[in-house]
Coordinates of N, CA and C in Angstrom, one line a residue:
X1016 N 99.7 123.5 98.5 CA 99.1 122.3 98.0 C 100.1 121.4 97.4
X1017 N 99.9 120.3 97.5 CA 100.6 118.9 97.0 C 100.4 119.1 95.0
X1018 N 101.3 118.3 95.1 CA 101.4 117.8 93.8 C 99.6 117.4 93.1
X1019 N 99.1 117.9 91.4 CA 98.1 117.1 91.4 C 98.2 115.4 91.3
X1020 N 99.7 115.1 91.1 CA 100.0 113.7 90.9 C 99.2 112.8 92.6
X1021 N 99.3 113.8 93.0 CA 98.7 112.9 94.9 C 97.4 113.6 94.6
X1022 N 97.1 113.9 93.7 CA 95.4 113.8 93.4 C 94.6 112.5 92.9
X1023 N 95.6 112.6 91.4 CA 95.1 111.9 90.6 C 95.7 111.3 90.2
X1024 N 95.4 110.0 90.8 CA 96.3 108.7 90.8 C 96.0 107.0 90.1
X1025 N 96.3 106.4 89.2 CA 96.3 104.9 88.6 C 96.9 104.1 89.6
X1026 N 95.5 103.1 89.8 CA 96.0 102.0 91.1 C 94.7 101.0 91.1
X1027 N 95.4 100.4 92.1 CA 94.6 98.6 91.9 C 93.1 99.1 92.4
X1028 N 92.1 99.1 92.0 CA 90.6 99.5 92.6 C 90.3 98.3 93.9
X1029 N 89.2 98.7 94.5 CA 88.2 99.5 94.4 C 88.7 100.5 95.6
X1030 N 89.8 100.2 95.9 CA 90.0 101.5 97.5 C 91.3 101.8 97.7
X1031 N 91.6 103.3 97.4 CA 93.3 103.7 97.4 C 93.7 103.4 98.9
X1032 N 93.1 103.4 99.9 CA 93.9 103.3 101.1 C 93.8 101.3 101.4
X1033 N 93.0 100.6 100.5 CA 92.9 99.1 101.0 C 93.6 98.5 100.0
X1034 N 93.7 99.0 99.0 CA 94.4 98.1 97.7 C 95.6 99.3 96.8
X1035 N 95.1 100.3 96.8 CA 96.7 100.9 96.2 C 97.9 100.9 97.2
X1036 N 97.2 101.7 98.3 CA 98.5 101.8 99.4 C 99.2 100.6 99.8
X1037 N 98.4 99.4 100.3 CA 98.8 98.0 100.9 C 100.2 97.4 99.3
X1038 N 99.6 97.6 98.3 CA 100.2 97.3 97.1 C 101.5 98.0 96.9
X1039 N 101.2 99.5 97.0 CA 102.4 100.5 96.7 C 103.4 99.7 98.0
X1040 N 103.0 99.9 99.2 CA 104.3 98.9 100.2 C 105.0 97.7 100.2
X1041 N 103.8 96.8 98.8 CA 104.3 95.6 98.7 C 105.5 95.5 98.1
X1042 N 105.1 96.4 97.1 CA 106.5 96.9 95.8 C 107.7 96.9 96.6
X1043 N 107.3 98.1 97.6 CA 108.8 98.5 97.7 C 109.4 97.8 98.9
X1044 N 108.7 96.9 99.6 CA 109.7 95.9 100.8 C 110.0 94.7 100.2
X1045 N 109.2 94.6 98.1 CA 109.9 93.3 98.1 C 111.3 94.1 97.4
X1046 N 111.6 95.1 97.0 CA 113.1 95.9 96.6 C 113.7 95.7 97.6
X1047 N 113.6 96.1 98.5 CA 114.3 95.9 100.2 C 114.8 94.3 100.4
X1048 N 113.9 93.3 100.1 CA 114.1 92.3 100.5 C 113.7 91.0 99.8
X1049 N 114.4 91.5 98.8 CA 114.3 91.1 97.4 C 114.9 89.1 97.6
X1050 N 115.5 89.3 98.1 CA 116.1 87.7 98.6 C 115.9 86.7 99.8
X1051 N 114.6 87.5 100.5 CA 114.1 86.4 101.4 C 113.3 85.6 100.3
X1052 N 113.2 84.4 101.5 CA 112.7 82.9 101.2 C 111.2 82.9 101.3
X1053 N 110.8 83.7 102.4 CA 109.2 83.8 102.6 C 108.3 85.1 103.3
X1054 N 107.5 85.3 103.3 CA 106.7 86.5 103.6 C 106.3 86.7 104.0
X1055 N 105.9 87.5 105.7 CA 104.7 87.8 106.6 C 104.0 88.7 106.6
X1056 N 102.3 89.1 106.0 CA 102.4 90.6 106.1 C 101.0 90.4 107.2
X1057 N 100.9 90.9 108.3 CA 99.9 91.5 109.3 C 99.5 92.4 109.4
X1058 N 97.8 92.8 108.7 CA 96.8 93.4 108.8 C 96.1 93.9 109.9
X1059 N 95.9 95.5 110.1 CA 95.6 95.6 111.4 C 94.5 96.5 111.5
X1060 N 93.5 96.5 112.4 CA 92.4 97.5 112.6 C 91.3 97.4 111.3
X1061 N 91.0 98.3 110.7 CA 90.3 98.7 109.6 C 90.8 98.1 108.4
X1062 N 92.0 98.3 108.3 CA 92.4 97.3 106.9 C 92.3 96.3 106.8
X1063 N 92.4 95.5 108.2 CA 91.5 94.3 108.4 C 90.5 93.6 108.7
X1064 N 89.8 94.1 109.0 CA 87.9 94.3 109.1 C 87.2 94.1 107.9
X1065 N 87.6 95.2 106.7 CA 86.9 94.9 105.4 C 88.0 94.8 104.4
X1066 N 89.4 94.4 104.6 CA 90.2 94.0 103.3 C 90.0 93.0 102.7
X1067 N 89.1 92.1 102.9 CA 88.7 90.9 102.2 C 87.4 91.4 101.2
X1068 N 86.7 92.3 101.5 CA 85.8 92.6 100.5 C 86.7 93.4 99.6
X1069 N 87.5 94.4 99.9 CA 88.5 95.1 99.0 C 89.5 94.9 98.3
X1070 N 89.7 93.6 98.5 CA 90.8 92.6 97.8 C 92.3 92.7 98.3
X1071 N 92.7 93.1 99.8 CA 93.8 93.8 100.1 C 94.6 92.8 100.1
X1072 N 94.1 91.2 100.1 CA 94.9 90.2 100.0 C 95.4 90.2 98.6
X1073 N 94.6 90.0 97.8 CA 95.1 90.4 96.1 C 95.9 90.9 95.7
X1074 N 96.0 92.2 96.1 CA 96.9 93.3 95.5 C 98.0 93.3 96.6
X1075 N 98.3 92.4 97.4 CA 99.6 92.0 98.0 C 100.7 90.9 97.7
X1076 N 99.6 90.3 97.7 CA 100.0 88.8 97.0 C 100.6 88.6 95.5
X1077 N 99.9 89.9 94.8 CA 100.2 89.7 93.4 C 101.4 90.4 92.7
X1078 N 102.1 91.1 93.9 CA 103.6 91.2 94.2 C 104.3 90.3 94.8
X1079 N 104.0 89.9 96.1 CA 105.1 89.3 97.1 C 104.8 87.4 96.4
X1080 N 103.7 86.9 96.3 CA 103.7 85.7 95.9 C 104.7 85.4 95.2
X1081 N 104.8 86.1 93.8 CA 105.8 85.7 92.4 C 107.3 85.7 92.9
X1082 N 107.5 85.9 94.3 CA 108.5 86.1 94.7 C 109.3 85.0 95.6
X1083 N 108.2 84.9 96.7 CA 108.4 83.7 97.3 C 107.0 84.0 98.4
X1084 N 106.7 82.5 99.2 CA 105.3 82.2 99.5 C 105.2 83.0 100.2
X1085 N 103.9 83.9 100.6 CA 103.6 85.0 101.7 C 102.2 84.6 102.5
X1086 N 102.6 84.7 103.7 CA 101.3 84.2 104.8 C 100.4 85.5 105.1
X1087 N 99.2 86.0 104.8 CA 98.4 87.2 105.2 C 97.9 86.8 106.7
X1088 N 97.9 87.9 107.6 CA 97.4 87.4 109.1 C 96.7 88.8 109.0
X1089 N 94.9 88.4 109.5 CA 94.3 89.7 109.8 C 94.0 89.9 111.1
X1090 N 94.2 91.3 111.5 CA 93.5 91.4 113.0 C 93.2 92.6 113.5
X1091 N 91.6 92.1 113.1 CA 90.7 93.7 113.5 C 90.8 94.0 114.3
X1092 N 91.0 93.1 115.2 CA 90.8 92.9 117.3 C 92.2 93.7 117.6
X1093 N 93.3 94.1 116.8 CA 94.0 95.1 117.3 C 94.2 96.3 116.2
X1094 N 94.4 97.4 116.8 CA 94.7 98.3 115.9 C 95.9 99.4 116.3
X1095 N 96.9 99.1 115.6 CA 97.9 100.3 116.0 C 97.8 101.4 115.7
X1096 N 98.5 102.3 117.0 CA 98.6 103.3 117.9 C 98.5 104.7 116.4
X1097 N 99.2 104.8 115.7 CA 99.2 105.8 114.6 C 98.3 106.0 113.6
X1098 N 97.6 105.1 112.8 CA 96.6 105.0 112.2 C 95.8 103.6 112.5
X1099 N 94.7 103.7 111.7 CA 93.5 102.3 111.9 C 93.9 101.7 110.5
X1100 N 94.6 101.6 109.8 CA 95.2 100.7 108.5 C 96.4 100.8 108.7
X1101 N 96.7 99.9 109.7 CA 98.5 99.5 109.9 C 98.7 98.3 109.4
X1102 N 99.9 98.0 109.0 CA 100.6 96.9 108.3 C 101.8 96.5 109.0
X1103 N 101.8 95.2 108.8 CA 103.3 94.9 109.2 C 103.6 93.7 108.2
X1104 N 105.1 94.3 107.6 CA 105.6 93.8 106.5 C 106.8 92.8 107.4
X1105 N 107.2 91.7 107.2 CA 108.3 90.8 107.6 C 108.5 90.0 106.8
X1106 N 110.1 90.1 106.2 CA 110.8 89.2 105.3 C 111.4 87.9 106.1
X1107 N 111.4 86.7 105.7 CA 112.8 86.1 106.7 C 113.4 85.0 105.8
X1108 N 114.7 84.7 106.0 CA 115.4 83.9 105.1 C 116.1 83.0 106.0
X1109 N 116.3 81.3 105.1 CA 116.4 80.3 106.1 C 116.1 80.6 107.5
X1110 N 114.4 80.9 107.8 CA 114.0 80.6 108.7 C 114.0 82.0 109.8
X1111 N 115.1 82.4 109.5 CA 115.4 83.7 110.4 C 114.6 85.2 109.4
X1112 N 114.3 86.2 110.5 CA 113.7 87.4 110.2 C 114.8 88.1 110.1
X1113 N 114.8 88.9 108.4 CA 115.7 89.5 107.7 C 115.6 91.0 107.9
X1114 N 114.3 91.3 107.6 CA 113.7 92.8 107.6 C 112.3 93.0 108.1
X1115 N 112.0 94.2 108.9 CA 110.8 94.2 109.2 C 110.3 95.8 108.9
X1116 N 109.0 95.5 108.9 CA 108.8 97.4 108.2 C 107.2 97.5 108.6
X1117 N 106.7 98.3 109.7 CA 105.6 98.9 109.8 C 105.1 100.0 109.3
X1118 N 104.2 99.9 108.5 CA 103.5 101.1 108.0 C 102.0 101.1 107.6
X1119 N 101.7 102.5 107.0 CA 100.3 102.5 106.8 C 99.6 103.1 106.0
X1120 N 98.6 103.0 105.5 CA 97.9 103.5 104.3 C 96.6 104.2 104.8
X1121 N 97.0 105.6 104.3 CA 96.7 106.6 105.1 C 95.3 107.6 103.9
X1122 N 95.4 106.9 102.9 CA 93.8 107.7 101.9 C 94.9 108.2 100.9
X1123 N 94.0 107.8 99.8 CA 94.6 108.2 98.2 C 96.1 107.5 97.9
X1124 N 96.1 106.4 98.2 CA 97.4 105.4 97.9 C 98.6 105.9 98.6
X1125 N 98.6 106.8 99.3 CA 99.5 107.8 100.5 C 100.0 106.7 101.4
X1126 N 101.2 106.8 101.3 CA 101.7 105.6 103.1 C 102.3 106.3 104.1
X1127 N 102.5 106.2 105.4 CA 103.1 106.8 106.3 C 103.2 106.3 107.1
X1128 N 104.3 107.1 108.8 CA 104.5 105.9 110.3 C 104.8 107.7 110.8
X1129 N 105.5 106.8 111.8 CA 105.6 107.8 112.6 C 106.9 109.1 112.3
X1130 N 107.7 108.1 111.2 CA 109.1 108.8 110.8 C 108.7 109.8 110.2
X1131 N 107.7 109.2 108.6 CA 107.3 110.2 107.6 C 106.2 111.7 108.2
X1132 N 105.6 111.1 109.2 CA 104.8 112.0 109.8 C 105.6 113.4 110.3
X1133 N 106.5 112.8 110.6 CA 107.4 114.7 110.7 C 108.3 115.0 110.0
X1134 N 108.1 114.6 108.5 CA 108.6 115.1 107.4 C 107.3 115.2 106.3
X1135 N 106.6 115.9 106.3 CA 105.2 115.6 105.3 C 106.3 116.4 104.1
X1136 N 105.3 115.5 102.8 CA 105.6 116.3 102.0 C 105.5 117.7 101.4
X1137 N 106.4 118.2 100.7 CA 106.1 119.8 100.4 C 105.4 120.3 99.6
X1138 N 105.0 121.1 99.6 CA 104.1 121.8 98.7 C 104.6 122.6 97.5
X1139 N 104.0 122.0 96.3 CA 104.6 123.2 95.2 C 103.4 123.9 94.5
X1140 N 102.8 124.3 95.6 CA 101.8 125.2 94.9 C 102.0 125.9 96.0
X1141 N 102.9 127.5 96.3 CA 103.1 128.5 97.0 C 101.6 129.3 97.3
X1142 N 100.8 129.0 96.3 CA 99.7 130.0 97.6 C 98.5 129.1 97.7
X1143 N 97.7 129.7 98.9 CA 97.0 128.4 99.2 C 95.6 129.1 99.1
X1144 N 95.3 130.0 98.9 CA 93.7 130.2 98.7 C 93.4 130.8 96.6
X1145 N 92.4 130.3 96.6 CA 92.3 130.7 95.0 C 92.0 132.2 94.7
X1146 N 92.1 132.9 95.8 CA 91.6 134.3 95.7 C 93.6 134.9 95.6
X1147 N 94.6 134.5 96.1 CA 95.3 134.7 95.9 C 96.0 134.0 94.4
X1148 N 95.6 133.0 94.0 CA 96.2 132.7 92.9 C 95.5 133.6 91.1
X1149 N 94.1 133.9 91.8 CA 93.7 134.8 90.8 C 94.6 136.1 90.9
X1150 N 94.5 136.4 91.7 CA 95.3 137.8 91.3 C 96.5 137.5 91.1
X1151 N 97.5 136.6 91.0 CA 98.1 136.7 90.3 C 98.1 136.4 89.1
X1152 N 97.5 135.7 88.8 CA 96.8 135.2 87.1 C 96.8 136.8 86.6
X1153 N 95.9 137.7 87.3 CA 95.9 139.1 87.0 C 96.9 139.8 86.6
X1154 N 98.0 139.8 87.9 CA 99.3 140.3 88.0 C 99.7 140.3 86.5
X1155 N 100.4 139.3 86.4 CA 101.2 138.2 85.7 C 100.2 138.1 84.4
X1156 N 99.2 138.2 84.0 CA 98.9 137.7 82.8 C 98.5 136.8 82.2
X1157 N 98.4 136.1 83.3 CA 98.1 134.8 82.7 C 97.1 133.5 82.9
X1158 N 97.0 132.5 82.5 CA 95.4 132.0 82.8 C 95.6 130.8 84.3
X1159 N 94.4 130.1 84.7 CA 94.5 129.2 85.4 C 95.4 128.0 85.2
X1160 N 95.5 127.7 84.2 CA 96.3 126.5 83.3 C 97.8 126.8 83.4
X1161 N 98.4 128.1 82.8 CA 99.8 128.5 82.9 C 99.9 128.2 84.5
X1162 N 99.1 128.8 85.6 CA 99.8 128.7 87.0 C 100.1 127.6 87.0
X1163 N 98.7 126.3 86.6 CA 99.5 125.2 87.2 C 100.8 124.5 87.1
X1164 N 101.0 125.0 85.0 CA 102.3 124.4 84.3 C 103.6 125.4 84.7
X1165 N 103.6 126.5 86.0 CA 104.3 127.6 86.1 C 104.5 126.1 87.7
X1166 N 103.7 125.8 88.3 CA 104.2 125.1 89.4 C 104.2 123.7 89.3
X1167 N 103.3 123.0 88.1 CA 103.9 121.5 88.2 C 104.9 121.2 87.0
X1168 N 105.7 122.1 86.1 CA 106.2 121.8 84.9 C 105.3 121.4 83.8
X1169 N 105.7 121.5 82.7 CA 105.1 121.0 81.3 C 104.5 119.6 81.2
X1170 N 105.6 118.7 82.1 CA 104.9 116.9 82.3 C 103.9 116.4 82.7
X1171 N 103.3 117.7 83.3 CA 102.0 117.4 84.2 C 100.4 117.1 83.2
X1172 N 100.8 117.7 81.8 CA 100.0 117.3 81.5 C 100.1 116.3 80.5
X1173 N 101.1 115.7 80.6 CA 101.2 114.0 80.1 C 100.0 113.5 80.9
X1174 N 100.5 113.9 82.1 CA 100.2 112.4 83.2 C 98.7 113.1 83.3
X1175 N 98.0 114.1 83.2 CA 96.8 114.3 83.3 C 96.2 113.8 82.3
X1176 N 96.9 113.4 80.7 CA 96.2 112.7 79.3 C 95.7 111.4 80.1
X1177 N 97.3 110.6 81.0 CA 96.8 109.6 81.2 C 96.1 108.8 82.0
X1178 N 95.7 110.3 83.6 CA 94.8 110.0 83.8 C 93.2 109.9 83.4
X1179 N 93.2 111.8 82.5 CA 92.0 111.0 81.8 C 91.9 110.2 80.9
X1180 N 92.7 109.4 80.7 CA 92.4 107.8 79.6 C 91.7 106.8 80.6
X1181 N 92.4 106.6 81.8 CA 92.1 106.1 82.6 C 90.7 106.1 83.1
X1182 N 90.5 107.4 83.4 CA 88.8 107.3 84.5 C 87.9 107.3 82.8
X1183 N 88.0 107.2 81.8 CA 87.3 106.9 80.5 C 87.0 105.8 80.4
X1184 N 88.4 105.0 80.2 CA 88.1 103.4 80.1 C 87.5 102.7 81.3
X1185 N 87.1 103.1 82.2 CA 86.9 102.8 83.7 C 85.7 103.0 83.7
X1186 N 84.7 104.4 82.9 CA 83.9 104.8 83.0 C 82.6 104.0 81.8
X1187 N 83.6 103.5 80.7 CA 83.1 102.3 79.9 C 83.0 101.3 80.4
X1188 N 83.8 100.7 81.0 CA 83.9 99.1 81.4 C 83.0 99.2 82.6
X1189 N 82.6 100.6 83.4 CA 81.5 100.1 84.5 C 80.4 100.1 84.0
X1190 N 79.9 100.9 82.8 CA 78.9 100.5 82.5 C 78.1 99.7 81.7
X1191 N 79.5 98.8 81.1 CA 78.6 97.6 80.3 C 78.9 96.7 80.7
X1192 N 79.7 96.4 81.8 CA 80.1 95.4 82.5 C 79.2 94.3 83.6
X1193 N 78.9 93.3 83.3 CA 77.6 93.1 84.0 C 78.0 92.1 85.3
X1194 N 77.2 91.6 86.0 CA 77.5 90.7 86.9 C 77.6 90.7 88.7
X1195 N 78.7 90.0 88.9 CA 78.7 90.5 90.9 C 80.4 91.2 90.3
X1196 N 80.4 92.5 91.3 CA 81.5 92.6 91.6 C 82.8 91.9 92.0
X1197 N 84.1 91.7 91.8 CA 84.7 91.0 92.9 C 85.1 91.0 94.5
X1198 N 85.6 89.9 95.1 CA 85.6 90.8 96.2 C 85.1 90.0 97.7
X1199 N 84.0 88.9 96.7 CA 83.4 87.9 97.6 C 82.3 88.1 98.3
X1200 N 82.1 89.8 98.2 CA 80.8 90.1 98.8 C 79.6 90.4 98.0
X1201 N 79.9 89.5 96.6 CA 78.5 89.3 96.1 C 77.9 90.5 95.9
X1202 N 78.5 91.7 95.6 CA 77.4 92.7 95.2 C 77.6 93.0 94.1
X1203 N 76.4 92.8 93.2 CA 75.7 93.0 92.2 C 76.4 94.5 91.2
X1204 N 76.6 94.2 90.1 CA 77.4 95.3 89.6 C 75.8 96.5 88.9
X1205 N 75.7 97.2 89.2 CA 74.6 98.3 88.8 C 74.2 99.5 88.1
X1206 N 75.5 99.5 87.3 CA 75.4 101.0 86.3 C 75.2 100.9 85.3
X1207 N 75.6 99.5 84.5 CA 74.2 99.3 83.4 C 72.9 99.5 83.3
X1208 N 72.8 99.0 84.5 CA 71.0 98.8 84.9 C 70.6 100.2 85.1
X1209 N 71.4 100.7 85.8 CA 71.3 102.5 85.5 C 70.9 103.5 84.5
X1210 N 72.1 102.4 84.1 CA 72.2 103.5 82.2 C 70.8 103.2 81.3
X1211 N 70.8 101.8 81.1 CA 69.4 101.0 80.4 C 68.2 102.6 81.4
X1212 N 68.1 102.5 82.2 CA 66.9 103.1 82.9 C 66.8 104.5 82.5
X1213 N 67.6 105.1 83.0 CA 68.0 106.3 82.5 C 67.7 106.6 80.5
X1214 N 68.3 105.8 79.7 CA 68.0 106.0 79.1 C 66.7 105.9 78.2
X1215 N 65.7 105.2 79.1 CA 64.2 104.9 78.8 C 63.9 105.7 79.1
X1216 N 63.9 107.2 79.7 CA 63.1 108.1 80.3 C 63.1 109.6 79.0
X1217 N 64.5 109.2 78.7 CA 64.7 110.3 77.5 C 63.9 109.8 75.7

């Protein structure tokens, strides 16, 4: 098994494969190409069909804009060959194309093409069924918790404080938060109205 960090992950809502991943790419082709003049990025299949309700223009823009102007092109009507949320990133300076970079956002802010596809990442949890990780717990002495800080290090539960800070404050602000969603599709935000109900029955 992966890392829990590719579990549980902080990123642009409301959808890790339409707004974290698209965003995580933005980051790193504006490092790459840090000194073009302007920006092409082309949306393809599924990421372009409903990224306008997901905000995928947002959370692109809100890297590559501050940088220099960026054109979004969507097109559901094609979808490349490797995944159905392909991207194409193009830098170009005076006029000419500097750098180009295809890729895709593949579920849980994850990106990938055809290169990273035959290098997956590794696994640092050596056994893969829980029937084997209890008996070692047995073996060894020790509890559920020790295996994981035995294979993710002691840091891991930093970053699990500050994921759970995260899904907390997230878990407050949806519920008293009123109004339409963002997003443009006008849907109605609903877990107050939940909560209110819910708690008239107790």
């Amino acid at each position: 098994m992966e890392s829990l960090k590719e579990l549980y992950k902080i990123g642009t809502g409301p959808s890790s494969s339409h707004t974290m991943g698209p965003k995580k790419v933005a980051e790193a082709f504006v490092k790459r190409a840090s000194d073009a003049d302007r920006y092409k990025v082309t949306l393809y299949g599924s990421l372009a069909a409903t990224g306008k309700g997901h905000m995928t223009d947002v959370a692109i823009l809100s890297v590559l804009e501050p940088v220099a102007p960026t054109e979004i092109v969507w097109r559901p009507d094609i979808s490349l060959p490797f995944h159905p949320n392909g991207m194409r990133f193009e830098a170009f300076k005076a006029g000419k194309p500097v750098d180009e970079w295809v890729i895709y956002s593949v579920g849980g802010g994850a990106l990938a093409n055809e290169e990273t596809a035959k290098n997956p990442p590794a696994n640092i949890y050596p056994m893969t069924h829980i029937s084997e990780i209890l008996e070692w717990c047995n073996r060894e002495g020790q509890t559920f918790w020790e295996y994981v800080e035995e294979c993710e290090g002691p840091g891991i539960w930093d970053y699990l404080d500050e994921i759970w800070t995260a899904m907390c404050e997230t878990i407050v602000r949806g519920l008293t938060a009123e109004g339409v969603l963002p997003g443009g599709l006008k849907v109605s935000r609903k877990a107050s109205t939940y909560l209110v109900k819910a708690e008239s029955y107790t």
